XYZ file of N, CA and C in Angstrom:
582
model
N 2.243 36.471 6.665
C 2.163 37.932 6.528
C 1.670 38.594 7.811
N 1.982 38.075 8.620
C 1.535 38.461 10.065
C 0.424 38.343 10.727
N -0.313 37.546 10.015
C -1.730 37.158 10.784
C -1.841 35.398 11.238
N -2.698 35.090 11.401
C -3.287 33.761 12.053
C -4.347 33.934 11.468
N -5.177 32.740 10.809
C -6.796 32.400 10.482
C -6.963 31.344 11.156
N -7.997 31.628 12.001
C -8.829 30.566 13.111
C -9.978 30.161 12.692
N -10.338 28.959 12.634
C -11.521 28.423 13.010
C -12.045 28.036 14.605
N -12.885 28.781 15.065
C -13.429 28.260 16.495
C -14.345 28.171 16.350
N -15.091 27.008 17.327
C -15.912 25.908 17.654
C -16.829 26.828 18.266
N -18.207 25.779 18.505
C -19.487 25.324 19.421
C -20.369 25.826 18.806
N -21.843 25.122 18.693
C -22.716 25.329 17.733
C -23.006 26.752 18.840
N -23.326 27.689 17.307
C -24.172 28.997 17.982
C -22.954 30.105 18.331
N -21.585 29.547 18.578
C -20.630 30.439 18.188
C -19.297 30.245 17.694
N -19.604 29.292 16.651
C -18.187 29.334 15.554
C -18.188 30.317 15.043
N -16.613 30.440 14.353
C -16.179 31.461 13.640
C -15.178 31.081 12.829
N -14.878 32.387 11.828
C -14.097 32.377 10.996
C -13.310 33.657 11.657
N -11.729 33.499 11.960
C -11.253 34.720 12.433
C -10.063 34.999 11.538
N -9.447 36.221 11.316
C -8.279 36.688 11.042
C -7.641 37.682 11.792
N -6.485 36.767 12.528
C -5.955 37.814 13.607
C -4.416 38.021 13.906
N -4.401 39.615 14.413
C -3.088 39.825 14.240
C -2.092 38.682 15.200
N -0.916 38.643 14.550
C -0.031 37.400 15.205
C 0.421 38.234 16.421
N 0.910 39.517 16.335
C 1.641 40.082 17.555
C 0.651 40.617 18.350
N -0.336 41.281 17.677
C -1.423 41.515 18.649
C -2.517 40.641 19.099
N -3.110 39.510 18.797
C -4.223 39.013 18.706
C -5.400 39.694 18.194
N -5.629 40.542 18.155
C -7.011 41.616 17.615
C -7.426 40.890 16.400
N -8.646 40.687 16.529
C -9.586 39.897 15.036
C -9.478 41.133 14.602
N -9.461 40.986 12.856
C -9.160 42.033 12.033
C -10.546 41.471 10.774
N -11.056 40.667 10.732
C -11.454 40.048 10.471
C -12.030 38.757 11.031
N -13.751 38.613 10.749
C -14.532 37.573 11.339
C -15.869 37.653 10.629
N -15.542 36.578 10.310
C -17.389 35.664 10.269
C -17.719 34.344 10.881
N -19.147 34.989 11.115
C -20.057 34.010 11.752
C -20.142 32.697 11.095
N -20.336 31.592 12.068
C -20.432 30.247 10.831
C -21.995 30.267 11.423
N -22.578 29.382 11.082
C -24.156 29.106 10.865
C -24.214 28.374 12.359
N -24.973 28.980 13.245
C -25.318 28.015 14.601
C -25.817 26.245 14.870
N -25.974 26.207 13.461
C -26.056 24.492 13.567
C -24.856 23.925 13.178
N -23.539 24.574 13.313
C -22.368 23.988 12.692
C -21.723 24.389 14.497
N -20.604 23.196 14.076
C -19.674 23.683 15.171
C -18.365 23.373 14.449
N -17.564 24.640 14.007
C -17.095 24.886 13.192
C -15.235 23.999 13.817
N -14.699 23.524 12.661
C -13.253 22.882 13.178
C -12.433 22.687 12.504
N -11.441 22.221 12.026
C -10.324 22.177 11.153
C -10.511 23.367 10.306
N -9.106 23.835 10.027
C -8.904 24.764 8.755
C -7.873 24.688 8.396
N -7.793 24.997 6.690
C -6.582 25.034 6.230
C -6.180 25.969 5.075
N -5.429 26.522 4.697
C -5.556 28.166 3.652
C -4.580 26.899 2.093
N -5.177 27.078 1.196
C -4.911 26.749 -0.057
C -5.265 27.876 -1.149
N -3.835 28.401 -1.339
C -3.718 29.523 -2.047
C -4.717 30.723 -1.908
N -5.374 30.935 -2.500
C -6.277 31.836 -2.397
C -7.736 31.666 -1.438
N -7.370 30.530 -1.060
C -8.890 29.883 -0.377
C -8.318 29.077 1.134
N -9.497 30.116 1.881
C -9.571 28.685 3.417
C -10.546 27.304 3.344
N -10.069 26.715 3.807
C -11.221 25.094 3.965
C -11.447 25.259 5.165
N -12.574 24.880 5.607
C -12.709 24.924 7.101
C -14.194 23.427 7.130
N -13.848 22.844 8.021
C -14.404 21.729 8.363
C -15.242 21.743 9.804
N -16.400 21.146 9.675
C -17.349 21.033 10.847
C -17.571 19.577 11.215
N -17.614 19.973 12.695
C -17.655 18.519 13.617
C -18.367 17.342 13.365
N -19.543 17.357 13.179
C -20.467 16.306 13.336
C -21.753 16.716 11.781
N -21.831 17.752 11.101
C -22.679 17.803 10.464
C -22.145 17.244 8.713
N -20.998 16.897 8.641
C -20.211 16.216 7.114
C -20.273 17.360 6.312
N -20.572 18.769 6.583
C -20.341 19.933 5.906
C -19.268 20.943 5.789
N -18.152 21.383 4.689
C -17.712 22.041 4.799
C -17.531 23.036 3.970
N -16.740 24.116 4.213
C -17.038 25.227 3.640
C -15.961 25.640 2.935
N -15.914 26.332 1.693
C -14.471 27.051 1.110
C -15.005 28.687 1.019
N -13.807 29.455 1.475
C -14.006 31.325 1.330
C -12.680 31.438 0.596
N -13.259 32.648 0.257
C -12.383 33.405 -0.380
C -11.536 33.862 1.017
N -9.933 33.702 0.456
C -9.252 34.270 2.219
C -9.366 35.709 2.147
N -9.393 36.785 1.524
C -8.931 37.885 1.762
C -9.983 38.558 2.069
N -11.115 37.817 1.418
C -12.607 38.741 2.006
C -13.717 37.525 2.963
N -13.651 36.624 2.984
C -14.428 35.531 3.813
C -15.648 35.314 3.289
N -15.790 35.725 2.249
C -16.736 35.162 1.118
C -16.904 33.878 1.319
N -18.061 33.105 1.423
C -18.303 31.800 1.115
C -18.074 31.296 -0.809
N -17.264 30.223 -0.636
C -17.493 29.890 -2.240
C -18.432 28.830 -2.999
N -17.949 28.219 -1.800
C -18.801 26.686 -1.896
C -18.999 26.112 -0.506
N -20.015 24.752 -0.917
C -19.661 24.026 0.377
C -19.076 22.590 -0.534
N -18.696 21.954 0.932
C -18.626 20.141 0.222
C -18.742 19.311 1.275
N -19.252 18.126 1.156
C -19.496 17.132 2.357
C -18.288 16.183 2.385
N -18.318 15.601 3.324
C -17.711 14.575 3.549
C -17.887 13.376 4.565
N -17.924 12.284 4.492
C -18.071 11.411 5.552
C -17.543 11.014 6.762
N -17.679 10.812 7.726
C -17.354 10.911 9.908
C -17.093 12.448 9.876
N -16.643 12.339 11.002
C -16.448 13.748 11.273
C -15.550 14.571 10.918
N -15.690 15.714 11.196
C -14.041 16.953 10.795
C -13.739 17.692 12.276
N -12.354 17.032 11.941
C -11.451 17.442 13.215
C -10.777 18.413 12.893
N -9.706 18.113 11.771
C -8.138 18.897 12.205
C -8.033 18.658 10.611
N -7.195 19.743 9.768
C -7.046 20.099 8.581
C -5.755 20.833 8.485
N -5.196 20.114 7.644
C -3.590 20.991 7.189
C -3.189 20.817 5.614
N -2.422 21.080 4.719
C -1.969 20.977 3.628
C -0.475 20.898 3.923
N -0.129 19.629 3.061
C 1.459 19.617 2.589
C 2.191 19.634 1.261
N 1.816 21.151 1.152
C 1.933 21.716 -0.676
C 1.031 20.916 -1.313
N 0.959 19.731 -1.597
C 0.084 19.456 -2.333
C -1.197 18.700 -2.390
N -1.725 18.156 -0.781
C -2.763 17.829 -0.460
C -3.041 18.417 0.520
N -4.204 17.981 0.981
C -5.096 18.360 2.506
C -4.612 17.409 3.026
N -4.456 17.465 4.287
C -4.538 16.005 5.640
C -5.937 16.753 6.318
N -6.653 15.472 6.478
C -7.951 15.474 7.287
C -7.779 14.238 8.530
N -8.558 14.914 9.905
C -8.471 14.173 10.908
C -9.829 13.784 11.454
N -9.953 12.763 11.681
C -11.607 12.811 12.484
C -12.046 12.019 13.597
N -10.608 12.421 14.859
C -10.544 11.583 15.859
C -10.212 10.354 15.903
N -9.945 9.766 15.039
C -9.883 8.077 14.807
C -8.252 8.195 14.547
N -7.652 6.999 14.580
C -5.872 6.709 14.441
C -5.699 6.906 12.738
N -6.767 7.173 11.876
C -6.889 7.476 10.369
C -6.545 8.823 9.786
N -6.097 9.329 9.357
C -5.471 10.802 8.756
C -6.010 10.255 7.326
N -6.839 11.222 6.787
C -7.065 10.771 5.180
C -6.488 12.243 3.955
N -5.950 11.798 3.185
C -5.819 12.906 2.456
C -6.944 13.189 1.162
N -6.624 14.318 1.020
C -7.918 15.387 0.352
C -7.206 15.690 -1.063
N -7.984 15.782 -2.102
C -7.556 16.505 -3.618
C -7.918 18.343 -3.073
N -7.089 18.651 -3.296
C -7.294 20.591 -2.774
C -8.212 21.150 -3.817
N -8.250 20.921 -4.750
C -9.319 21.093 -5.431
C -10.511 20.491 -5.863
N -11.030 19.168 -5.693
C -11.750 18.646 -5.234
C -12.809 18.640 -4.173
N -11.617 18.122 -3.052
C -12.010 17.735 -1.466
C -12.151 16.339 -1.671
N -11.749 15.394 -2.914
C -12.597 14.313 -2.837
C -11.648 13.683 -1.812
N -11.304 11.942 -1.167
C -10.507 11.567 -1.010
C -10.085 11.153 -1.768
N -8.776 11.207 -1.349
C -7.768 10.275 -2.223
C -6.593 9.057 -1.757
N -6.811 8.754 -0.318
C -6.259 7.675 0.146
C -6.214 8.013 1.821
N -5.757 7.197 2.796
C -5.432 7.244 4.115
C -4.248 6.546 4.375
N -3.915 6.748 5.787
C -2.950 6.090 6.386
C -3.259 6.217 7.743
N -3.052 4.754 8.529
C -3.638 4.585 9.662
C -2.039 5.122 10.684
N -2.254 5.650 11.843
C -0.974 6.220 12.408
C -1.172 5.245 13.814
N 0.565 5.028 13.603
C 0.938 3.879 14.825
C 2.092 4.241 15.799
N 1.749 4.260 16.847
C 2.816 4.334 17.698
C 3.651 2.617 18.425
N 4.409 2.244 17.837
C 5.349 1.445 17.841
C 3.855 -0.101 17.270
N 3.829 -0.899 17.692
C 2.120 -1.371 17.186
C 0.920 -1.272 17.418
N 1.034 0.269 18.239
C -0.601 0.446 18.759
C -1.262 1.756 17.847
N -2.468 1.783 17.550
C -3.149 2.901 16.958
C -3.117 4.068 17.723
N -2.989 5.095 17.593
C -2.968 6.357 17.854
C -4.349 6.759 17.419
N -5.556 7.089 18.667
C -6.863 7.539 18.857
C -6.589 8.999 18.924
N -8.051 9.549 18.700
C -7.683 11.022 18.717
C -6.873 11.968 18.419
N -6.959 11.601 17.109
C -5.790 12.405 15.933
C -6.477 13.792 16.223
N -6.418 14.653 16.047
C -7.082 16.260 16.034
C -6.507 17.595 15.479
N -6.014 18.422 15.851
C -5.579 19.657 15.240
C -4.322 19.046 14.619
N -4.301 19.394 13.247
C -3.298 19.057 12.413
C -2.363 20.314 11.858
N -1.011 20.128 11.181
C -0.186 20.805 10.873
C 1.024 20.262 10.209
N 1.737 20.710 8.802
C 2.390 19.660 8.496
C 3.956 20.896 8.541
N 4.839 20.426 9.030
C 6.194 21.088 9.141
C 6.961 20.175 8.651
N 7.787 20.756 7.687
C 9.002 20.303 7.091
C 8.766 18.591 6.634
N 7.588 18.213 5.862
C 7.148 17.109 5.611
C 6.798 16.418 6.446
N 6.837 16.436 7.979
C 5.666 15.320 8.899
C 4.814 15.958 9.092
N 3.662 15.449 9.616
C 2.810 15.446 9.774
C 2.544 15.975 11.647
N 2.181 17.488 11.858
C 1.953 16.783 13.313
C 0.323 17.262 13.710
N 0.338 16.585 14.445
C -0.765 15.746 15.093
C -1.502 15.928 16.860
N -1.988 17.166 16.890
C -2.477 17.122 18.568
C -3.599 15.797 18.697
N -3.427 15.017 19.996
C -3.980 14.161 20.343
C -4.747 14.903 21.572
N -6.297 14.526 21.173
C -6.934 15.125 21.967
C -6.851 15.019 23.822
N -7.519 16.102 24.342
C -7.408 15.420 25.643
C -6.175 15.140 26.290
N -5.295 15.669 25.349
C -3.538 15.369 26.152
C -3.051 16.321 25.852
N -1.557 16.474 26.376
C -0.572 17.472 25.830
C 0.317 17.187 24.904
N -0.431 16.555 24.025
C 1.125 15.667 23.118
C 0.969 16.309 22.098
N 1.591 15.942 20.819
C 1.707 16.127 19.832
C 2.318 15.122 18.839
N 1.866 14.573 17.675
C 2.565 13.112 17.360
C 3.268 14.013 16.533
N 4.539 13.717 15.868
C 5.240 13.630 14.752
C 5.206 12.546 13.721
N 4.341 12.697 13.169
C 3.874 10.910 11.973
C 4.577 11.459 10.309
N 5.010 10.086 10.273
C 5.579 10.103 9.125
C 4.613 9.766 8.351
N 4.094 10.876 7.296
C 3.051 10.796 6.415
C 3.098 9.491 5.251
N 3.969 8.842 5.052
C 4.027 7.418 4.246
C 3.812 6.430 4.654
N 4.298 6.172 5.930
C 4.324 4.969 6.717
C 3.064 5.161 7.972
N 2.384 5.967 8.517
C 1.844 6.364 9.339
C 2.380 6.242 10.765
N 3.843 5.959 11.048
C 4.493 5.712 12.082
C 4.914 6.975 12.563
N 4.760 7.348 13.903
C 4.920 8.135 14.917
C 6.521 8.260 15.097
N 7.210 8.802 14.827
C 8.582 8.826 14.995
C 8.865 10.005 15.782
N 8.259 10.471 16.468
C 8.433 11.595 17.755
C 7.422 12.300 18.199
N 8.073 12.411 19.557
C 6.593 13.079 20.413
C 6.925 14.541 20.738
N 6.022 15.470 20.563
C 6.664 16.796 21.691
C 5.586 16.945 22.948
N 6.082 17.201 23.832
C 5.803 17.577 25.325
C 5.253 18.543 25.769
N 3.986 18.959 25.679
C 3.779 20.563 25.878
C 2.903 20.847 27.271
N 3.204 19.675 27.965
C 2.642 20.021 29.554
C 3.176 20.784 30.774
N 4.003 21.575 29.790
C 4.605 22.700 30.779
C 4.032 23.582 30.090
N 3.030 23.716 29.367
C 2.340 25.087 28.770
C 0.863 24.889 29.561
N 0.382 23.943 31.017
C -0.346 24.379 31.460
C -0.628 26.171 31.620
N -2.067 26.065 31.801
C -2.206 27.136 31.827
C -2.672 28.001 32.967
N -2.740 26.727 34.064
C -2.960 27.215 35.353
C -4.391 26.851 35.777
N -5.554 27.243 35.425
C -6.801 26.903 35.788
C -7.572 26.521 35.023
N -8.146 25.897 34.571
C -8.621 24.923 33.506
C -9.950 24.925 34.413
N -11.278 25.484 33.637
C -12.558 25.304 34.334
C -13.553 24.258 33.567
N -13.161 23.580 32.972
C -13.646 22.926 31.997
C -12.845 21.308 31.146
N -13.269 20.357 31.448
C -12.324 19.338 31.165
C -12.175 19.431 29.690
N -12.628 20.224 29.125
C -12.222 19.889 27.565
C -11.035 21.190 27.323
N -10.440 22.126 28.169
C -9.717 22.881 28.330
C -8.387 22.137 28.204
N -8.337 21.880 26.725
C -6.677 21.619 26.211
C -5.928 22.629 25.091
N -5.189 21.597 24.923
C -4.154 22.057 23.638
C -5.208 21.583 23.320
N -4.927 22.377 22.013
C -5.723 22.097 20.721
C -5.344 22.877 19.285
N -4.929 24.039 19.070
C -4.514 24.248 17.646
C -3.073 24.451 17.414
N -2.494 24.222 16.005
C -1.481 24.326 15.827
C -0.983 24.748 14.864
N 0.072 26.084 14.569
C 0.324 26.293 13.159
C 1.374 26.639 12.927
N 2.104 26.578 11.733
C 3.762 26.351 11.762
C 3.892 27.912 10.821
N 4.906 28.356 11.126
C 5.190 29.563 10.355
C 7.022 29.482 9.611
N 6.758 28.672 8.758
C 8.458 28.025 7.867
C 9.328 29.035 7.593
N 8.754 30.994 7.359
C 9.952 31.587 7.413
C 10.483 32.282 8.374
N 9.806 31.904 10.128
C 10.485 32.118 11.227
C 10.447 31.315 11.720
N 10.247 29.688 11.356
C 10.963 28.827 11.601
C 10.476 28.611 13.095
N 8.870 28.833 13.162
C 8.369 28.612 14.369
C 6.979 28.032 14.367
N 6.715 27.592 15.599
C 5.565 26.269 15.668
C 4.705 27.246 16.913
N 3.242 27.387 16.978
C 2.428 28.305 17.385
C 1.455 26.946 17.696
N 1.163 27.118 19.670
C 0.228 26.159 19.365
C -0.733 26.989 20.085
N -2.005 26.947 20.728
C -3.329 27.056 21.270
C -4.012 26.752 22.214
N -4.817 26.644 23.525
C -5.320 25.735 24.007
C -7.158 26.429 24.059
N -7.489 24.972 24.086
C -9.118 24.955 23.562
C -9.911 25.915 25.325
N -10.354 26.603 24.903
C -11.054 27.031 26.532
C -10.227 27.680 27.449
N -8.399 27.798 27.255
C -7.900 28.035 28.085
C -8.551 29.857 28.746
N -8.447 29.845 29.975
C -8.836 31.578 30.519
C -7.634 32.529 31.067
């Protein structure tokens, strides 16, 4: 409906944003709590999930007003969060993608992701288009295409021509990603870029 909902990072200034797609302008924002460093999100019907780095806490709002509803924990960390109609995919840096009950949060199984027989490290901002799974790998410009059954990598996309020119900061990557199925377009992000 023409917006973007962001979760951005670093303890002391995460957020919860809602912003216009053509304009960027937050139209909407809340503060997350300065001992969180706020990361993954994902919108399930009436509700965002949003996941934090290192503290096993996460949060559900109401989307239209950013109401907190609940929280829920979970174990390692929270990276990268997407839904494919009917679950969550959760990431937490590791070659492991675990899926989530959407109403729950409990788990409900994993799949380890392989590129031909090697593990794929640094799973991170997640997004699921047209049933795969994709997958920013941190620290790079890639993007996996994983087949959510098999956990096999069956394509890469290339996005190192979306440098951004000056990068003051080594953690200045790609990093978010979100698919929009009725224009049939893929929106990605970079972490720090200026």
């Amino acid at each position: 409906d023409g917006f973007l909902y962001e979760s951005t990072g670093q303890n002391g200034r995460s957020s919860l944003r809602k912003v216009g797609l053509e304009t960027g302008k937050v139209v909407l924002r809340l503060a997350v709590g300065r001992q969180y460093f706020a990361e993954g999100l994902a919108a399930w019907g009436s509700q965002l999930i949003q996941l934090t780095w290192e503290t096993n806490i996460g949060f559900v709002y109401d989307r239209a007003t950013f109401k907190q509803i609940r929280t829920f924990t979970y174990k390692g960390e929270g990276w990268g969060l997407a839904d494919d109609g009917a679950r969550l995919v959760m990431s937490d840096g590791t070659p492991e993608l675990r899926f989530l009950n959407p109403q729950t949060l409990a788990e409900t199984g994993r799949v380890r992701v392989l590129d031909g027989g090697s593990a794929v490290d640094d799973l991170n901002e997640l997004e699921v288009v047209k049933g795969e799974i994709f997958a920013n790998v941190w620290l790079t410009d890639r993007i996996a295409v994983i087949d959510p059954i098999s956990g096999r990598v069956a394509a890469w996309v290339d996005l190192s021509k979306l440098e951004p020119g000056v990068r003051r900061d080594g953690n200045a990557v790609l990093n978010g990603i979100a698919w929009d199925p009725v224009g049939d377009r893929l929106f990605v992000t970079g972490k720090l870029w200026l």
